[in-house]
Amino acid sequence: MVPHLTTALSGPLLELERRFLEASPQIEQWLRGQWQEYTPPFYSSVDLRNSGFKLAPVDTNLFPGGFNNLNPAFLPLCVQAAMSAIEKFCPEARRLLLIPENHTRNQFYLQNVAQIAAVLKQTGLEVRIGSLIPDLDGPTTVDLANGQKLLLEPLRRQGNRIGVDGFEPCAILLNNDLSAGIPELLRDLDEQYVLPPLHAGWAVRRKSNHFAAYDQVANDFAREIGIDPWRINPAFSVCRSINFHERQGEECLVANVSAVLDIVREKYREYGITETPYVVVKADAGTYGMGVMTVRDADELIALNRKQRNKMSVVKEGLEVSEVLIQEGVHSFETVHEAVAEPVVYMIDRYVVGGFYRVHTGRGKDENLNAPGMHFEPLAFETGCNLPDYRCGNPDSPPNRFYAYGVVARLACLAAAVELANTRLDP
């Protein structure tokens, strides 16, 4: 099943998809050249929005938590890509330690951890799962809803090396986004590769740095294949020194929301788009859809009530929000049974290994689809994102729409590589 694109504005999308198909040799050559210059993150996932006139990333996650949602048919792709990534970072690795989030009650997330471990084991690695849970006294088996079991073991540090009892790994794979900060346990390790690097976590990383890198990538790519970069790139701005409780930084917010809305209105006029422009205000660091707000008029920011201010003030791990990204909102016109659908593309190394749709019944086309307490149904992509069908004559056939997704997702992955290359971990 492929979500239906419910918009009269499918013409521009068909034109974009057609351009990607026509230019696919050029696109693949260009990307190959970029990957000679930049090292892709070990893995990543990209949230896309497809409005029919625009196909753009709205978030790039460097600690993806939904491998359990991928089509099982794509498992060989995952294993091959993981082999490539491991050979690049740590070619002699035999033992790998996987460090997950502390979500012991989240069955869906734990199934994701089990799936990552299964992929890594099929690359020939011995894999153990080391936990940062403070009160984990010894090895603990967790029963999963799908019948599998997961063994969590407390991390142990000896000198400048980390492991679990009786197991000293060559490489450490984080599936923990370090929102709560970088544990001393993981700092200054000796000859143990930490993937992704510590500065990929939210203790250091900022969305505004990622989208600044994406801005450059999208401009270079658009110039290469002859398209308007706005078609694949959401406009954005950033405000620092924000305090929602104290109403500090409100003037900055209002000015920047107005500026981004003005850019979008001008583009809508240029393309004859009659939809209402909106922006998404989100915490510059953090995930899980927390600290996110949709704004259609800057005046809405002045009228925020206490509940709305509280919601925007705190993100995961109870961290206060002091910096926000103001991002052009991209309508989502893909639907399944009249429910809004948002594609999420998964990558290991520089390779697309599948994806799925978040399908929501309770959200609108201009709302955040990754929100706390929101129920979504994953709908695995039926076909890969790397095999366009040149002969079918329909640029929006499933293989070709998914190829377009794969192209834009890989641009976001490249931006993450540029971002990480430009970021350093403070001592």
Short mmCIF file of C-alpha atoms in Angstrom, two decimals:
data_model
loop_
_atom_site.label_atom_id
_atom_site.label_comp_id
_atom_site.label_asym_id
_atom_site.label_seq_id
_atom_site.Cartn_x
_atom_site.Cartn_y
_atom_site.Cartn_z
CA MET A 1 0.00 0.00 0.00
CA VAL A 2 1.27 3.47 -0.90
CA PRO A 3 -0.41 6.52 0.65
CA HIS A 4 -2.51 8.56 -1.73
CA LEU A 5 -1.26 12.05 -2.48
CA THR A 6 -4.44 14.02 -1.75
CA THR A 7 -3.75 17.33 -3.40
CA ALA A 8 -4.53 19.07 -6.65
CA LEU A 9 -0.92 20.27 -6.57
CA SER A 10 0.60 16.96 -7.60
CA GLY A 11 1.89 18.53 -10.85
CA PRO A 12 4.96 20.17 -9.24
CA LEU A 13 5.78 16.94 -7.38
CA LEU A 14 5.55 14.92 -10.59
CA GLU A 15 7.86 17.46 -12.17
CA LEU A 16 10.34 17.12 -9.28
CA GLU A 17 10.19 13.32 -9.35
CA ARG A 18 10.59 13.37 -13.13
CA ARG A 19 13.67 15.59 -12.77
CA PHE A 20 15.16 13.17 -10.21
CA LEU A 21 14.57 10.27 -12.60
CA GLU A 22 16.06 12.10 -15.59
CA ALA A 23 19.08 13.18 -13.57
CA SER A 24 19.57 9.97 -11.55
CA PRO A 25 23.01 9.11 -13.07
CA GLN A 26 24.12 12.69 -12.38
CA ILE A 27 22.61 12.56 -8.84
CA GLU A 28 24.34 9.28 -7.97
CA GLN A 29 27.68 10.53 -9.33
CA TRP A 30 27.35 13.79 -7.39
CA LEU A 31 26.53 11.95 -4.15
CA ARG A 32 29.46 9.55 -4.67
CA GLY A 33 31.76 12.54 -4.97
CA GLN A 34 30.38 14.05 -1.75
CA TRP A 35 30.91 10.79 0.15
CA GLN A 36 34.58 10.85 -0.83
CA GLU A 37 34.82 14.14 1.05
CA TYR A 38 32.56 13.45 4.07
CA THR A 39 32.04 10.43 6.32
CA PRO A 40 28.36 9.51 6.77
CA PRO A 41 27.02 8.89 10.28
CA PHE A 42 26.87 5.20 11.27
CA TYR A 43 23.08 5.33 10.93
CA SER A 44 20.33 7.94 10.62
CA SER A 45 16.65 8.43 9.96
CA VAL A 46 15.01 11.37 8.21
CA ASP A 47 11.45 12.62 8.67
CA LEU A 48 10.14 13.93 5.34
CA ARG A 49 7.03 15.93 4.49
CA ASN A 50 5.45 15.75 1.04
CA SER A 51 3.11 18.60 0.16
CA GLY A 52 2.89 17.89 -3.57
CA PHE A 53 4.71 21.12 -4.34
CA LYS A 54 7.56 20.51 -1.89
CA LEU A 55 9.39 17.44 -0.60
CA ALA A 56 11.66 18.31 2.32
CA PRO A 57 13.27 16.91 5.49
CA VAL A 58 11.97 18.35 8.76
CA ASP A 59 14.14 16.31 11.16
CA THR A 60 17.25 14.11 11.00
CA ASN A 61 17.80 11.65 13.84
CA LEU A 62 21.29 10.25 14.44
CA PHE A 63 20.07 7.65 16.96
CA PRO A 64 17.15 6.07 15.07
CA GLY A 65 14.68 4.13 17.19
CA GLY A 66 12.36 2.43 14.70
CA PHE A 67 14.31 -0.36 12.98
CA ASN A 68 11.55 -2.72 14.14
CA ASN A 69 9.14 -0.88 11.79
CA LEU A 70 11.07 -1.65 8.59
CA ASN A 71 9.96 -4.23 6.05
CA PRO A 72 11.67 -7.54 7.02
CA ALA A 73 12.45 -8.06 3.32
CA PHE A 74 15.03 -5.27 3.60
CA LEU A 75 17.05 -7.05 6.33
CA PRO A 76 19.80 -8.09 3.84
CA LEU A 77 20.20 -4.41 2.87
CA CYS A 78 20.64 -3.51 6.55
CA VAL A 79 23.26 -6.22 7.07
CA GLN A 80 25.27 -5.25 3.98
CA ALA A 81 25.18 -1.55 4.86
CA ALA A 82 26.18 -2.28 8.48
CA MET A 83 29.13 -4.36 7.21
CA SER A 84 30.23 -1.41 5.08
CA ALA A 85 29.95 1.00 8.03
CA ILE A 86 31.86 -1.26 10.43
CA GLU A 87 34.66 -1.88 7.89
CA LYS A 88 34.99 1.89 7.49
CA PHE A 89 35.14 2.79 11.18
CA CYS A 90 36.64 -0.27 12.81
CA PRO A 91 37.68 -2.92 10.25
CA GLU A 92 39.14 -5.28 12.87
CA ALA A 93 36.09 -5.16 15.17
CA ARG A 94 34.92 -8.49 16.57
CA ARG A 95 32.95 -7.38 19.62
CA LEU A 96 30.48 -4.51 19.75
CA LEU A 97 28.70 -2.99 22.74
CA LEU A 98 25.26 -1.48 22.03
CA ILE A 99 24.13 1.21 24.49
CA PRO A 100 20.37 1.94 24.28
CA GLU A 101 18.07 4.49 25.91
CA ASN A 102 16.82 3.73 29.41
CA HIS A 103 13.26 3.01 28.14
CA THR A 104 12.76 -0.38 29.76
CA ARG A 105 8.95 -0.05 29.60
CA ASN A 106 8.72 0.99 25.94
CA GLN A 107 8.20 -2.33 24.14
CA PHE A 108 8.35 -0.80 20.67
CA TYR A 109 11.69 0.83 21.41
CA LEU A 110 13.13 -2.38 22.91
CA GLN A 111 12.09 -4.30 19.78
CA ASN A 112 14.10 -1.70 17.84
CA VAL A 113 17.14 -2.45 20.06
CA ALA A 114 16.69 -6.19 19.46
CA GLN A 115 16.51 -5.58 15.69
CA ILE A 116 19.71 -3.50 15.67
CA ALA A 117 21.48 -6.22 17.67
CA ALA A 118 20.21 -8.88 15.23
CA VAL A 119 21.51 -6.91 12.22
CA LEU A 120 24.92 -6.43 13.84
CA LYS A 121 25.19 -10.11 14.78
CA GLN A 122 24.60 -11.02 11.14
CA THR A 123 27.65 -8.96 10.18
CA GLY A 124 29.75 -11.42 12.21
CA LEU A 125 30.07 -9.35 15.39
CA GLU A 126 29.59 -10.56 18.93
CA VAL A 127 27.07 -8.10 20.39
CA ARG A 128 26.16 -7.33 24.01
CA ILE A 129 23.83 -4.63 25.33
CA GLY A 130 25.23 -2.34 28.02
CA SER A 131 22.80 -0.15 29.93
CA LEU A 132 23.21 3.29 31.49
CA ILE A 133 20.29 2.63 33.90
CA PRO A 134 21.76 3.78 37.26
CA ASP A 135 20.15 1.12 39.47
CA LEU A 136 20.73 -1.90 37.20
CA ASP A 137 22.63 -4.20 39.59
CA GLY A 138 23.25 -7.16 37.30
CA PRO A 139 22.27 -8.79 33.99
CA THR A 140 18.51 -8.36 33.48
CA THR A 141 16.40 -10.19 30.91
CA VAL A 142 13.49 -8.25 29.40
CA ASP A 143 10.68 -10.19 27.67
CA LEU A 144 9.49 -8.53 24.47
CA ALA A 145 5.93 -8.57 23.15
CA ASN A 146 7.06 -10.32 19.96
CA GLY A 147 8.38 -13.31 21.93
CA GLN A 148 12.04 -12.27 21.88
CA LYS A 149 14.20 -11.64 24.94
CA LEU A 150 16.71 -8.86 25.50
CA LEU A 151 19.59 -9.13 27.99
CA LEU A 152 20.57 -5.77 29.50
CA GLU A 153 23.86 -5.64 31.42
CA PRO A 154 25.29 -2.84 33.59
CA LEU A 155 28.21 -0.94 32.06
CA ARG A 156 31.61 -1.32 33.69
CA ARG A 157 34.62 0.96 33.23
CA GLN A 158 38.18 -0.12 33.93
CA GLY A 159 40.78 2.55 33.36
CA ASN A 160 40.08 4.09 29.97
CA ARG A 161 38.03 1.20 28.59
CA ILE A 162 34.38 0.30 28.92
CA GLY A 163 32.44 -2.94 28.63
CA VAL A 164 30.23 -5.35 30.53
CA ASP A 165 31.37 -8.22 32.75
CA GLY A 166 33.64 -10.53 30.78
CA PHE A 167 33.30 -8.54 27.56
CA GLU A 168 35.63 -5.84 26.27
CA PRO A 169 34.39 -4.44 22.94
CA CYS A 170 36.37 -2.90 20.09
CA ALA A 171 33.48 -0.59 19.18
CA ILE A 172 30.55 1.03 21.01
CA LEU A 173 27.33 1.85 19.17
CA LEU A 174 25.11 4.43 20.84
CA ASN A 175 21.36 4.19 20.43
CA ASN A 176 21.05 6.77 23.18
CA ASP A 177 20.83 10.43 22.17
CA LEU A 178 22.58 11.73 25.33
CA SER A 179 19.83 14.28 26.02
CA ALA A 180 20.72 14.11 29.71
CA GLY A 181 24.36 14.96 28.96
CA ILE A 182 27.48 12.93 28.22
CA PRO A 183 28.16 10.42 31.01
CA GLU A 184 31.72 10.50 32.38
CA LEU A 185 31.67 6.75 31.78
CA LEU A 186 31.88 7.39 28.00
CA ARG A 187 34.50 10.15 27.94
CA ASP A 188 38.18 9.75 27.01
CA LEU A 189 38.04 6.09 26.05
CA ASP A 190 41.24 4.45 24.85
CA GLU A 191 41.17 2.77 21.41
CA GLN A 192 37.44 2.09 21.51
CA TYR A 193 35.43 3.63 18.68
CA VAL A 194 32.22 5.34 19.82
CA LEU A 195 29.62 5.52 17.03
CA PRO A 196 28.07 7.98 16.40
CA PRO A 197 30.65 10.28 18.08
CA LEU A 198 29.69 11.82 21.43
CA HIS A 199 29.17 15.24 19.83
CA ALA A 200 26.29 13.75 17.78
CA GLY A 201 24.19 13.65 20.97
CA TRP A 202 21.80 16.41 22.00
CA ALA A 203 24.18 17.50 24.78
CA VAL A 204 26.16 19.19 21.96
CA ARG A 205 24.15 18.92 18.73
CA ARG A 206 21.77 21.68 17.52
CA LYS A 207 19.10 21.38 14.82
CA SER A 208 19.99 24.86 13.56
CA ASN A 209 23.55 23.65 12.77
CA HIS A 210 22.10 20.69 10.90
CA PHE A 211 19.75 22.80 8.79
CA ALA A 212 22.51 25.35 8.11
CA ALA A 213 24.53 22.45 6.68
CA TYR A 214 21.46 21.19 4.80
CA ASP A 215 20.93 24.67 3.36
CA GLN A 216 24.37 24.51 1.73
CA VAL A 217 23.92 20.89 0.57
CA ALA A 218 20.47 21.63 -0.92
CA ASN A 219 21.77 24.73 -2.76
CA ASP A 220 24.73 22.83 -4.22
CA PHE A 221 22.52 19.90 -5.24
CA ALA A 222 19.81 22.13 -6.75
CA ARG A 223 22.44 23.96 -8.80
CA GLU A 224 23.81 20.60 -9.98
CA ILE A 225 20.47 19.31 -11.37
CA GLY A 226 18.77 22.64 -12.15
CA ILE A 227 15.90 22.96 -9.65
CA ASP A 228 14.75 25.65 -7.20
CA PRO A 229 16.35 24.66 -3.83
CA TRP A 230 13.19 25.80 -1.99
CA ARG A 231 11.41 22.75 -3.43
CA ILE A 232 13.53 20.50 -1.17
CA ASN A 233 14.58 22.90 1.61
CA PRO A 234 12.50 24.36 4.47
CA ALA A 235 13.35 27.99 5.33
CA PHE A 236 14.43 28.45 8.95
CA SER A 237 15.73 30.84 11.57
CA VAL A 238 16.88 30.49 15.17
CA CYS A 239 16.37 32.32 18.49
CA ARG A 240 18.67 31.98 21.47
CA SER A 241 18.26 33.06 25.14
CA ILE A 242 14.59 32.06 25.21
CA ASN A 243 12.64 31.55 28.43
CA PHE A 244 8.99 30.72 27.82
CA HIS A 245 8.03 31.00 31.50
CA GLU A 246 9.54 34.48 31.85
CA ARG A 247 8.50 35.55 28.32
CA GLN A 248 12.16 36.30 27.67
CA GLY A 249 13.15 36.48 24.00
CA GLU A 250 9.56 37.00 22.83
CA GLU A 251 10.55 39.87 20.51
CA CYS A 252 13.15 37.65 18.81
CA LEU A 253 10.55 34.91 18.35
CA VAL A 254 7.92 37.24 16.88
CA ALA A 255 10.43 38.87 14.50
CA ASN A 256 11.84 35.56 13.26
CA VAL A 257 8.45 33.88 12.86
CA SER A 258 7.29 36.88 10.83
CA ALA A 259 10.45 36.78 8.68
CA VAL A 260 10.11 33.05 7.88
CA LEU A 261 6.37 33.41 7.16
CA ASP A 262 7.16 36.30 4.77
CA ILE A 263 9.66 34.11 2.85
CA VAL A 264 7.09 31.31 2.58
CA ARG A 265 4.24 33.64 1.49
CA GLU A 266 6.46 35.03 -1.27
CA LYS A 267 7.24 31.49 -2.49
CA TYR A 268 3.56 30.50 -2.33
CA ARG A 269 2.73 33.55 -4.50
CA GLU A 270 5.47 32.59 -6.97
CA TYR A 271 4.10 29.05 -7.34
CA GLY A 272 0.39 29.95 -7.13
CA ILE A 273 -0.11 27.97 -3.89
CA THR A 274 -3.28 28.80 -1.97
CA GLU A 275 -2.50 26.89 1.26
CA THR A 276 -2.01 28.84 4.50
CA PRO A 277 1.72 29.18 5.33
CA TYR A 278 2.80 28.14 8.82
CA VAL A 279 5.98 27.66 10.81
CA VAL A 280 6.97 25.09 13.40
CA VAL A 281 8.72 26.40 16.50
CA LYS A 282 10.77 23.60 18.09
CA ALA A 283 13.49 23.18 20.69
CA ASP A 284 16.89 23.50 18.98
CA ALA A 285 18.09 20.41 20.88
CA GLY A 286 16.06 17.32 21.73
CA THR A 287 13.73 14.78 20.23
CA TYR A 288 10.54 12.76 20.76
CA GLY A 289 8.45 15.59 19.35
CA MET A 290 8.68 17.53 22.62
CA GLY A 291 8.88 21.32 22.72
CA VAL A 292 7.11 21.74 19.36
CA MET A 293 4.44 24.27 18.36
CA THR A 294 2.69 25.17 15.08
CA VAL A 295 2.25 28.92 14.40
CA ARG A 296 0.33 30.54 11.52
CA ASP A 297 0.62 34.15 12.71
CA ALA A 298 3.33 35.76 14.86
CA ASP A 299 0.64 37.31 17.10
CA GLU A 300 -0.18 33.82 18.38
CA LEU A 301 3.13 33.86 20.28
CA ILE A 302 2.11 36.86 22.38
CA ALA A 303 -1.19 35.18 23.31
CA LEU A 304 0.32 31.89 24.58
CA ASN A 305 -1.39 30.67 27.74
CA ARG A 306 0.40 29.09 30.70
CA LYS A 307 -0.25 25.52 29.53
CA GLN A 308 1.27 26.27 26.11
CA ARG A 309 4.28 27.96 27.73
CA ASN A 310 4.83 24.98 30.03
CA LYS A 311 4.65 22.61 27.06
CA MET A 312 7.31 24.57 25.17
CA SER A 313 9.59 25.05 28.20
CA VAL A 314 10.78 21.49 28.74
CA VAL A 315 11.93 18.62 26.52
CA LYS A 316 13.17 15.06 27.12
CA GLU A 317 14.96 14.43 30.45
CA GLY A 318 13.26 17.56 31.85
CA LEU A 319 15.76 19.88 30.16
CA GLU A 320 14.81 23.57 29.94
CA VAL A 321 14.40 25.00 26.43
CA SER A 322 16.56 28.10 25.89
CA GLU A 323 17.11 27.95 22.12
CA VAL A 324 14.48 27.36 19.44
CA LEU A 325 14.44 26.64 15.71
CA ILE A 326 11.77 28.43 13.66
CA GLN A 327 11.20 26.18 10.64
CA GLU A 328 8.96 26.57 7.61
CA GLY A 329 6.07 24.15 7.98
CA VAL A 330 5.61 21.69 5.11
CA HIS A 331 2.05 20.40 4.71
CA SER A 332 1.67 16.64 4.57
CA PHE A 333 -0.75 15.72 1.76
CA GLU A 334 -0.17 11.98 1.85
CA THR A 335 -3.00 9.99 3.41
CA VAL A 336 -3.95 6.39 4.14
CA HIS A 337 -7.70 5.84 4.71
CA GLU A 338 -7.99 9.62 5.24
CA ALA A 339 -5.30 9.59 7.96
CA VAL A 340 -2.23 11.80 7.53
CA ALA A 341 0.95 9.90 6.60
CA GLU A 342 4.56 11.07 6.97
CA PRO A 343 7.47 9.14 5.42
CA VAL A 344 10.50 8.28 7.54
CA VAL A 345 13.58 7.03 5.65
CA TYR A 346 16.22 4.88 7.36
CA MET A 347 19.89 4.76 6.44
CA ILE A 348 22.93 2.83 7.59
CA ASP A 349 26.14 4.47 6.47
CA ARG A 350 25.27 6.21 3.15
CA TYR A 351 22.81 3.53 2.08
CA VAL A 352 19.02 3.73 2.27
CA VAL A 353 17.86 0.51 3.94
CA GLY A 354 14.09 1.10 3.99
CA GLY A 355 11.53 3.25 5.69
CA PHE A 356 7.97 3.48 6.88
CA TYR A 357 5.07 5.91 7.12
CA ARG A 358 3.85 7.35 10.38
CA VAL A 359 0.09 7.17 9.89
CA HIS A 360 -1.96 9.31 12.30
CA THR A 361 -5.72 9.46 12.56
CA GLY A 362 -5.80 12.37 15.00
CA ARG A 363 -3.52 14.94 13.38
CA GLY A 364 -3.90 17.42 10.54
CA LYS A 365 -1.83 18.07 7.43
CA ASP A 366 -0.03 20.99 9.12
CA GLU A 367 0.61 19.40 12.53
CA ASN A 368 3.61 17.69 14.11
CA LEU A 369 3.21 13.92 13.59
CA ASN A 370 5.88 12.95 16.12
CA ALA A 371 4.35 14.03 19.42
CA PRO A 372 4.24 12.57 22.94
CA GLY A 373 1.22 10.37 23.50
CA MET A 374 0.41 10.28 19.79
CA HIS A 375 -0.47 6.86 18.43
CA PHE A 376 0.84 6.15 14.98
CA GLU A 377 0.65 3.06 12.81
CA PRO A 378 3.89 2.23 11.04
CA LEU A 379 3.36 1.28 7.40
CA ALA A 380 6.57 -0.25 6.05
CA PHE A 381 7.68 0.79 2.57
CA GLU A 382 6.96 -2.09 0.21
CA THR A 383 9.73 -1.23 -2.22
CA GLY A 384 13.23 0.08 -1.73
CA CYS A 385 14.30 3.71 -2.21
CA ASN A 386 17.19 2.86 -4.50
CA LEU A 387 15.60 1.20 -7.55
CA PRO A 388 13.69 3.71 -9.70
CA ASP A 389 11.52 2.32 -12.50
CA TYR A 390 12.58 4.21 -15.62
CA ARG A 391 10.29 2.29 -17.97
CA CYS A 392 6.88 2.62 -16.34
CA GLY A 393 6.28 6.18 -17.60
CA ASN A 394 4.86 7.32 -14.21
CA PRO A 395 7.25 9.41 -12.09
CA ASP A 396 4.92 8.93 -9.08
CA SER A 397 4.78 5.11 -9.23
CA PRO A 398 5.85 3.59 -5.87
CA PRO A 399 9.48 2.85 -6.87
CA ASN A 400 9.86 6.37 -8.25
CA ARG A 401 8.21 8.20 -5.36
CA PHE A 402 10.40 6.20 -2.96
CA TYR A 403 13.47 7.00 -5.06
CA ALA A 404 12.65 10.70 -4.63
CA TYR A 405 12.36 10.10 -0.87
CA GLY A 406 15.73 8.34 -0.92
CA VAL A 407 17.40 11.21 -2.75
CA VAL A 408 16.18 13.89 -0.32
CA ALA A 409 16.91 11.68 2.71
CA ARG A 410 20.47 11.13 1.49
CA LEU A 411 20.89 14.89 1.14
CA ALA A 412 19.88 15.20 4.80
CA CYS A 413 22.32 12.40 5.70
CA LEU A 414 25.07 14.28 3.84
CA ALA A 415 24.14 17.44 5.77
CA ALA A 416 24.51 15.45 9.01
CA ALA A 417 27.98 14.34 7.86
CA VAL A 418 28.94 17.98 7.15
CA GLU A 419 27.43 19.05 10.49
CA LEU A 420 29.40 16.41 12.46
CA ALA A 421 32.62 17.31 10.63
CA ASN A 422 32.10 20.95 11.71
CA THR A 423 31.22 20.13 15.35
CA ARG A 424 33.68 19.47 18.14
CA LEU A 425 33.22 18.06 21.62
CA ASP A 426 34.20 20.58 24.29
CA PRO A 427 36.60 19.13 26.88
#
